[in-house]
Short mmCIF file of C-alpha atoms in Angstrom, two decimals:
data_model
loop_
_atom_site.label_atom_id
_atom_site.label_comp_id
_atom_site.label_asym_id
_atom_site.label_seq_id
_atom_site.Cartn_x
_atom_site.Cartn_y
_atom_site.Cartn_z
CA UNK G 1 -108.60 42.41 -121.47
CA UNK G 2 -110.41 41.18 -118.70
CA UNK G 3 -109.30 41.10 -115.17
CA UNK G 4 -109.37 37.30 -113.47
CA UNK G 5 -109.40 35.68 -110.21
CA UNK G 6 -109.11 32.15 -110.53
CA UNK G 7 -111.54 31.03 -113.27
CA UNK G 8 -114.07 34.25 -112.27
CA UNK G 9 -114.32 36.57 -114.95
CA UNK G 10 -114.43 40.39 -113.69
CA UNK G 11 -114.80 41.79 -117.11
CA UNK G 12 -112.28 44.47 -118.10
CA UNK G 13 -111.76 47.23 -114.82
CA UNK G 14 -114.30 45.87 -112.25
CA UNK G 15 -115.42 48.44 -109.71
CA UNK G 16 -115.52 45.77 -106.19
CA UNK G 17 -118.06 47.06 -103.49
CA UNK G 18 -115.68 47.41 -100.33
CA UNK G 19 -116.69 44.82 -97.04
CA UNK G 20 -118.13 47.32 -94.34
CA UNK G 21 -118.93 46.39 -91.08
CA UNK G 22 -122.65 46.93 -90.28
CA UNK G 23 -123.04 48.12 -93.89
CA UNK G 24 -122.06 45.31 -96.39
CA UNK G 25 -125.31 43.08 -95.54
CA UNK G 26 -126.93 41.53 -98.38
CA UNK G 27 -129.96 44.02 -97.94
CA UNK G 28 -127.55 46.66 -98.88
CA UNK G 29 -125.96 44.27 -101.57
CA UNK G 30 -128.76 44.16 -103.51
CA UNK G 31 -128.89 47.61 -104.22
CA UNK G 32 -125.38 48.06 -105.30
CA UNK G 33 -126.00 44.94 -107.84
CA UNK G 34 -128.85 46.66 -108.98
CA UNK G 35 -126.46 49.47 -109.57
CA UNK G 36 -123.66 47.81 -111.14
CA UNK G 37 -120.92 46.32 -108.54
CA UNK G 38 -119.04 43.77 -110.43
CA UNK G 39 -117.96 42.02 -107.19
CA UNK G 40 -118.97 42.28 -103.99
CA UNK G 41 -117.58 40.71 -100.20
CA UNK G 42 -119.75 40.02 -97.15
CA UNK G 43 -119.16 41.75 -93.83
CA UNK G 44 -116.03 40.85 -92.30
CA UNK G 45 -116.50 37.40 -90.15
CA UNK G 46 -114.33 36.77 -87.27
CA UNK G 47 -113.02 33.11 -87.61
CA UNK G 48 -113.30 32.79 -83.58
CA UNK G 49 -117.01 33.19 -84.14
CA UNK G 50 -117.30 30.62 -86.87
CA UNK G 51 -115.32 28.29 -85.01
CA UNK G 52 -118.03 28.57 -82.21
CA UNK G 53 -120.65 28.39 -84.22
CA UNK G 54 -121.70 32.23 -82.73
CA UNK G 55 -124.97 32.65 -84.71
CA UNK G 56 -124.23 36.39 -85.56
CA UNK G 57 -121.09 35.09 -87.38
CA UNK G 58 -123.11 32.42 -89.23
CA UNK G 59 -125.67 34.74 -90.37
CA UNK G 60 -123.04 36.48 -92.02
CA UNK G 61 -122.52 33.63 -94.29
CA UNK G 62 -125.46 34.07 -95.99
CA UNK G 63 -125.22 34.54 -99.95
CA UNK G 64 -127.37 34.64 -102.67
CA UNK G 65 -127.36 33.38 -106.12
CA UNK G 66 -128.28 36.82 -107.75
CA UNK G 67 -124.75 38.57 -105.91
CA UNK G 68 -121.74 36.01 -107.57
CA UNK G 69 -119.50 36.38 -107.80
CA UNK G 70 -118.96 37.06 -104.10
CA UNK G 71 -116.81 36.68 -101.19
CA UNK G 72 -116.39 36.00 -97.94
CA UNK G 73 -114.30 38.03 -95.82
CA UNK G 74 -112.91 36.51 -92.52
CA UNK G 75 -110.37 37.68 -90.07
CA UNK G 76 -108.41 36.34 -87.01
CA UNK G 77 -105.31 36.37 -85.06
CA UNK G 78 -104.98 32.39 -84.60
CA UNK G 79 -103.58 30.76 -87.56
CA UNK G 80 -105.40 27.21 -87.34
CA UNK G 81 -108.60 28.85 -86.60
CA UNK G 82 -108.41 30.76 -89.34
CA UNK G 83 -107.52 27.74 -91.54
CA UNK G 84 -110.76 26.51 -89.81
CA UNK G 85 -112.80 29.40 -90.56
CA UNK G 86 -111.35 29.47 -94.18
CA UNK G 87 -112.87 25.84 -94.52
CA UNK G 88 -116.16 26.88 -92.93
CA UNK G 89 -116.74 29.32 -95.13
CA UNK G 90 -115.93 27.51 -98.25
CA UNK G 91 -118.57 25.27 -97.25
CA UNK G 92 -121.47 28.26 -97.87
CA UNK G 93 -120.63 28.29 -101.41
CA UNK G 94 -118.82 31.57 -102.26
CA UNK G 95 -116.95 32.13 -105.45
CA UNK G 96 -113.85 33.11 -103.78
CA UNK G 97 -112.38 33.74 -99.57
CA UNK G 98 -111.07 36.92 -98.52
CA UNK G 99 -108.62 37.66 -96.02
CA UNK G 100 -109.16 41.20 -94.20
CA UNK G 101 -105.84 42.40 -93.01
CA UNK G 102 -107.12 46.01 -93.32
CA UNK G 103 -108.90 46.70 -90.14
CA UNK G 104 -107.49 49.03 -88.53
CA UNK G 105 -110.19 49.34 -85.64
CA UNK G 106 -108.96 48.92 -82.15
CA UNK G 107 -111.07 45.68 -80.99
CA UNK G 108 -109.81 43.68 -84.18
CA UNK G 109 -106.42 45.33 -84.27
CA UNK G 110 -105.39 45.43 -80.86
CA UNK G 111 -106.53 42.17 -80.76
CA UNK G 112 -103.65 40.95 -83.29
CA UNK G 113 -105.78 40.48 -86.19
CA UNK G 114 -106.95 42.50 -89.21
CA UNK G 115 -104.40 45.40 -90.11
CA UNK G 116 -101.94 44.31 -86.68
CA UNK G 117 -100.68 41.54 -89.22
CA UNK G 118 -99.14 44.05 -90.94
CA UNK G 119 -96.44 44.48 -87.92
CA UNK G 120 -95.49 40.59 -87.92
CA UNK G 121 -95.59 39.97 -92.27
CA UNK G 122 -93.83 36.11 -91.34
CA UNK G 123 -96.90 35.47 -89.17
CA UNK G 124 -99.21 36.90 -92.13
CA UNK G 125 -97.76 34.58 -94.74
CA UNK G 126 -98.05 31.90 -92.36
CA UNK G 127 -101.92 32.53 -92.33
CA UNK G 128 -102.47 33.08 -95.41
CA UNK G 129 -100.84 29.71 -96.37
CA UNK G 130 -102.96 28.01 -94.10
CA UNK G 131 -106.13 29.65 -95.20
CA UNK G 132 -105.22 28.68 -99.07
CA UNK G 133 -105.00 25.42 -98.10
CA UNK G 134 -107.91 24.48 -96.86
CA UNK G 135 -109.57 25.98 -99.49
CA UNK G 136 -110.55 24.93 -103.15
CA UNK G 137 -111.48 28.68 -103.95
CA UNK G 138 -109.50 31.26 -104.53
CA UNK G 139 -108.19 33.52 -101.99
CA UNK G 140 -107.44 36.96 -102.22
CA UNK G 141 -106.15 39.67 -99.77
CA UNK G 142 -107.19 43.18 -98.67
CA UNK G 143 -104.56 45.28 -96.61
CA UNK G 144 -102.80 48.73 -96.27
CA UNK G 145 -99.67 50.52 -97.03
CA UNK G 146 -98.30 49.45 -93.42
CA UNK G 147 -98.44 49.70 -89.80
CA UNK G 148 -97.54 54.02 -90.20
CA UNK G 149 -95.55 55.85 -91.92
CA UNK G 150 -92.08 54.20 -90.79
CA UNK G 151 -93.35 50.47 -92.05
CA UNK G 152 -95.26 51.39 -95.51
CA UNK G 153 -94.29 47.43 -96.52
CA UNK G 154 -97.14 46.69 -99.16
CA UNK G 155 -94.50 45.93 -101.42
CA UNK G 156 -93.00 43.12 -99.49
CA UNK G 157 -96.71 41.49 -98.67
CA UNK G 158 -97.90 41.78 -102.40
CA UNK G 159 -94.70 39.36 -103.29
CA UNK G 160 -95.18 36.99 -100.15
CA UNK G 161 -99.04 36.86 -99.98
CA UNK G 162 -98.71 36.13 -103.93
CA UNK G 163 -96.14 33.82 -104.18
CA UNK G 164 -98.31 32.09 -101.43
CA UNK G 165 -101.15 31.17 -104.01
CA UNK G 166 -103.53 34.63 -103.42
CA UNK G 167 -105.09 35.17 -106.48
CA UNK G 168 -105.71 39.00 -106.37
CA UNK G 169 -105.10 41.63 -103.99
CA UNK G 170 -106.21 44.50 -102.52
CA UNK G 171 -104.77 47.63 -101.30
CA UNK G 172 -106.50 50.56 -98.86
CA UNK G 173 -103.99 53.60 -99.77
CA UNK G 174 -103.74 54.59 -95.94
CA UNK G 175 -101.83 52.95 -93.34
CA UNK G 176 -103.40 51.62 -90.04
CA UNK G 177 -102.09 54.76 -88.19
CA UNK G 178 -104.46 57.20 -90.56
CA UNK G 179 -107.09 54.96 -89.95
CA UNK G 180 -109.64 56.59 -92.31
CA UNK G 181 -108.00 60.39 -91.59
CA UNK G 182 -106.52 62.29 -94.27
CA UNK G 183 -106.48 61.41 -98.10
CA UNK G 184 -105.47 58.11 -99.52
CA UNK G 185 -102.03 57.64 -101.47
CA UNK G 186 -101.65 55.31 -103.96
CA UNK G 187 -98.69 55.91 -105.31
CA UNK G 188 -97.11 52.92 -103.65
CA UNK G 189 -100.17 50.96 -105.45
CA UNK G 190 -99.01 52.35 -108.88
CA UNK G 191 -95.21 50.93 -107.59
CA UNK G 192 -97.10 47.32 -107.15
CA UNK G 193 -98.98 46.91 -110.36
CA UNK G 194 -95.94 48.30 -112.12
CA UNK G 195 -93.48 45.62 -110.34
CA UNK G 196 -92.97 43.09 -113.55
CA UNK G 197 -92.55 39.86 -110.85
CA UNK G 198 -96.20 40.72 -109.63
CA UNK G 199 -98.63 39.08 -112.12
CA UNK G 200 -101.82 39.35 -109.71
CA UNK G 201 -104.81 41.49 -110.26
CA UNK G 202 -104.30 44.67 -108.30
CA UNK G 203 -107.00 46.88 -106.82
CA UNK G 204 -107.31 50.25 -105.62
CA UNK G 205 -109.11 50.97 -102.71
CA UNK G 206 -109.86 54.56 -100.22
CA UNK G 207 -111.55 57.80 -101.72
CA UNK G 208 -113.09 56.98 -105.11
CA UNK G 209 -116.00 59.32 -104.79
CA UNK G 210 -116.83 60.64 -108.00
CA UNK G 211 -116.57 59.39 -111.50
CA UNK G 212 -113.97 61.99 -112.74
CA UNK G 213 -111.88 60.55 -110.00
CA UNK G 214 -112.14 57.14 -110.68
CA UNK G 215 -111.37 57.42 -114.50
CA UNK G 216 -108.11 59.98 -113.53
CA UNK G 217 -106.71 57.59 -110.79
CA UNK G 218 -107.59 54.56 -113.48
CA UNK G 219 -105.34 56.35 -115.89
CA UNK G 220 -102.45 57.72 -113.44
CA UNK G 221 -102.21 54.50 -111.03
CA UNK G 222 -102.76 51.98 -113.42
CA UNK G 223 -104.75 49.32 -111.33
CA UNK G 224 -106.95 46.59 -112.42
CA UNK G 225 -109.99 47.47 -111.03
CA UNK G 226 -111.34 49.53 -108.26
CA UNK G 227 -112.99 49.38 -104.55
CA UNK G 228 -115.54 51.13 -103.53
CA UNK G 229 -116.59 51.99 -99.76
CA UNK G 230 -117.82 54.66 -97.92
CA UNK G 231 -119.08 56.80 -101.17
CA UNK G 232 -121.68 53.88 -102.37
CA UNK G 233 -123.36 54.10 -98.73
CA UNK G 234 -126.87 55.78 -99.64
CA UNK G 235 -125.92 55.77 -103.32
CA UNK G 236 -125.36 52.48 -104.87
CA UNK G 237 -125.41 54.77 -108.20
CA UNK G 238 -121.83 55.47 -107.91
CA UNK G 239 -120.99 52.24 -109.93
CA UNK G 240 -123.81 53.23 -112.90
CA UNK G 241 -122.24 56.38 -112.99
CA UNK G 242 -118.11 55.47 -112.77
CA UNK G 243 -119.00 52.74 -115.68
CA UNK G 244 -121.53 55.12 -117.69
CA UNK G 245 -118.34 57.98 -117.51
CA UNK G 246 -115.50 55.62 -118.43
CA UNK G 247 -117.63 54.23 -121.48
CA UNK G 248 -118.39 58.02 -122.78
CA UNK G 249 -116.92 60.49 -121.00
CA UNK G 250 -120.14 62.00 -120.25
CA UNK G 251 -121.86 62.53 -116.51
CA UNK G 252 -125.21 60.05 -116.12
CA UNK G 253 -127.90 62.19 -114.56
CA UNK G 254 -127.94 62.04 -111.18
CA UNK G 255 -130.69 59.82 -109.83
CA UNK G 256 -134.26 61.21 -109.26
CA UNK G 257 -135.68 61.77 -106.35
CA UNK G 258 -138.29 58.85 -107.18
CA UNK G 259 -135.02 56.39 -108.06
CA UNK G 260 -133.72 57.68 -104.13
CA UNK G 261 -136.92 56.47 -102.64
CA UNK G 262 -137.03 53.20 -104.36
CA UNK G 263 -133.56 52.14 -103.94
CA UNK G 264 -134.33 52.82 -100.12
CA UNK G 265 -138.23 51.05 -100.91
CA UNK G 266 -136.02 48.13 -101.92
CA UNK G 267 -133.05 48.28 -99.44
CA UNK G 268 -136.20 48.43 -96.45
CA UNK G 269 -137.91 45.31 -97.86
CA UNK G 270 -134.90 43.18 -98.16
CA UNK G 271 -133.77 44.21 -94.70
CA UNK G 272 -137.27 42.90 -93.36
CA UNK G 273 -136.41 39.74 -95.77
CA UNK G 274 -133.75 38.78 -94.10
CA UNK G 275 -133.12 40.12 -90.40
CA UNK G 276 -137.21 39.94 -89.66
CA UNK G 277 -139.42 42.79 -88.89
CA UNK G 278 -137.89 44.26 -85.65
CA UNK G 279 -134.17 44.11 -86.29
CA UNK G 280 -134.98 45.15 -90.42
CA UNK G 281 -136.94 48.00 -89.49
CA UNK G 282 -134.27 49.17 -86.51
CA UNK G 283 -131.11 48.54 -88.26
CA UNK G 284 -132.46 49.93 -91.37
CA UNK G 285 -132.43 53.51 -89.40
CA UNK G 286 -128.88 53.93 -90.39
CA UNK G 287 -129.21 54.37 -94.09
CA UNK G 288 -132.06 56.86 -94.08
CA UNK G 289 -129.74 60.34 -93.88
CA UNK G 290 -127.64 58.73 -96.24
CA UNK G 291 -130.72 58.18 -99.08
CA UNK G 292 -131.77 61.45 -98.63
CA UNK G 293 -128.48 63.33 -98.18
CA UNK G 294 -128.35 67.28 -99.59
CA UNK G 295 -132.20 67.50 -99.84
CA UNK G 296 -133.49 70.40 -98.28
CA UNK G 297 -136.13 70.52 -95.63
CA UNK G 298 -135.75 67.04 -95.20
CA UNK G 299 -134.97 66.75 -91.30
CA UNK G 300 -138.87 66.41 -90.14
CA UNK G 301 -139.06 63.05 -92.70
CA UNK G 302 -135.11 61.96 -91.28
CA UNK G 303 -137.09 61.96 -87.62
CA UNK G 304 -140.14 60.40 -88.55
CA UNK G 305 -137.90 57.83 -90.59
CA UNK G 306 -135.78 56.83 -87.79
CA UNK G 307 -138.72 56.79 -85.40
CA UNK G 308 -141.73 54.33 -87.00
CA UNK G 309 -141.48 51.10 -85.53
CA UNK G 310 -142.85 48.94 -88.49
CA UNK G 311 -142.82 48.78 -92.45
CA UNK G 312 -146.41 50.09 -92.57
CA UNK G 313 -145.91 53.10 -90.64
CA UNK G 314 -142.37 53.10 -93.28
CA UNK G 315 -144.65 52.50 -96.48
CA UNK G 316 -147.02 55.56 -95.27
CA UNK G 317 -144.13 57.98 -94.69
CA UNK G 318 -142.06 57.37 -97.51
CA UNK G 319 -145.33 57.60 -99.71
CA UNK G 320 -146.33 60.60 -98.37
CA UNK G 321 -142.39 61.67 -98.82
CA UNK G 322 -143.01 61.20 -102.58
CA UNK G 323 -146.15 62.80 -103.05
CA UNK G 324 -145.41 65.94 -100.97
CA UNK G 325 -145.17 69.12 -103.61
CA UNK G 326 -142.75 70.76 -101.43
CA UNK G 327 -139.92 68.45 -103.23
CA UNK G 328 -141.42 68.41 -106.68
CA UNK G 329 -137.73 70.41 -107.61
CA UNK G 330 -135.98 67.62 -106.89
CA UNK G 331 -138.19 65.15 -109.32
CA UNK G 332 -135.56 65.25 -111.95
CA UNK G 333 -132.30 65.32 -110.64
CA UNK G 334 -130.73 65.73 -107.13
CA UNK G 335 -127.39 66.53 -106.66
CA UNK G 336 -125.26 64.41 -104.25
#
């Protein structure tokens, strides 16, 4: 049966690639469409930016055809400006909004917005309302258990937020306090999907990292699909390989070493693409330990990688990465 959000079809369990600050750019989209994400959400967008037209925020807006169905995330603490923003952003042409009241850093939560919503649920429903309506997409949410262990009330949101008009939600098995500490629980998820007044789509989100994982947790919590974060950063395989598992119970090789240096070929060129040469080239710097993470003998590459200043001097070091015998063992298959 497959999972909906509005009139977007998701297919049966879609695996959602997880908004990231300074990580979920389209550059680093592409690659985990290549790869198999079913659904994917920009960076998170403040709606004071928007509102103010701060270019950074704009850029943010920026979809393409080949990513739908995609979202845009926004956040906020002021409920018309976030109506504001939610209208903004309808206006770039997304298939559905996104409300983040996940964050649980200190200069979005501190600030009232993000997962600090979670302390004042009256205040969240009134935003989300607001945010529906000036929409003609749907909306969906993304949140925690709670504020810490003493206010774990997902179960309260998921029946406001829905009976609000959201059209799918999203849960982070941690509460703000464990910010990303400590393993995720989602037993309170399980509690949610099970609840027979709930009729939303209900995702898991926090520590999917391996495919065995993902199809146990699919069986024992019961969601309707699954969000991916942290473990797709430098390998966008992860949804290949959860899909290729579920379908046949078998692992998918592990990508070669060529495949690594492609996917971070590709993920360098569409950086360039879109940010220019300077700011691609520098802000691509993050990813390279990631690409080329558990490969031995690798640190002289890492510096000369994070070093060059243009996508020649790139081009000439990651083909002379691929050509150098000293990693002809890792040709076939490289263990993450």
């Amino acid at each position: 049966m497959s999972v909906q959000i509005g009139n977007i079809d998701l297919g049966e369990f879609p695996l959602l690639l997880a908004p990231m600050e300074d990580v979920s750019d389209p550059p680093f989209r592409y690659v985990c469409k290549q790869h198999g994400a079913d659904m994917m959400y920009t960076e998170f967008i403040s709606s004071e930016g928007l509102i103010r037209d701060a270019a950074k925020s704009l850029k943010k807006l920026d979809i393409f055809e080949y990513e739908r169905p995609i979202g845009i995330q926004i956040f906020g603490s002021d409920i018309e400006h976030m109506r504001e923003a939610s209208a903004i952003s309808s206006q770039a042409g997304p298939d559905l909004i996104d409300i983040n009241y996940g964050c649980p850093v200190k200069n979005v939560a501190c600030r009232g917005a993000g997962a600090s919503l979670l302390q004042d649920i009256d205040k969240m429903v009134a935003m989300t309302k607001a945010v529906v309506e000036a929409t003609h997409l749907p909306v969906t949410v993304k949140t925690r258990l709670g504020w810490d262990d003493n206010t774990k009330n997902v179960q309260e949101v998921a029946m406001r937020l829905q009976d609000v008009g959201i059209k799918a939600l999203t849960i982070h098995g941690r509460t703000r306090a464990q910010m990303y500490k400590g393993s995720a629980d989602w037993t309170l998820i399980r509690e949610i999907k099970k609840n027979p007044l709930i009729n939303i789509p209900i995702f898991g989100n926090g520590d999917i990292d391996s495919p065995e994982k993902a199809a146990a947790w699919r069986m024992e919590y019961g969601v309707d699909g699954m969000m991916i974060g942290r473990a797709a950063i430098g390998y966008p395989w992860i949804f290949r390989e959860i899909k290729h598992y579920f379908k046949t119970g078998q692992h998918l090789d592990k990508p070669t070493f060529a495949e690594r240096i492609d996917a971070c070929r590709t993920h360098l060129v569409k950086s360039i693409e879109w940010k220019g040469p300077k700011t691609g080239v520098f802000e691509m710097r993050r990813h390279y330990s990631n690409y080329f993470k558990g490969i031995d003998n690798f640190k002289e590459y890492r510096m000369k990688l994070v070093t060059a200043g243009t996508f020649e001097e790139l081009e000439e070091i990651l083909h002379e990465i691929e050509h150098n015998p000293k990693f002809e063992n890792y040709v076939h298959s490289v263990e993450i």
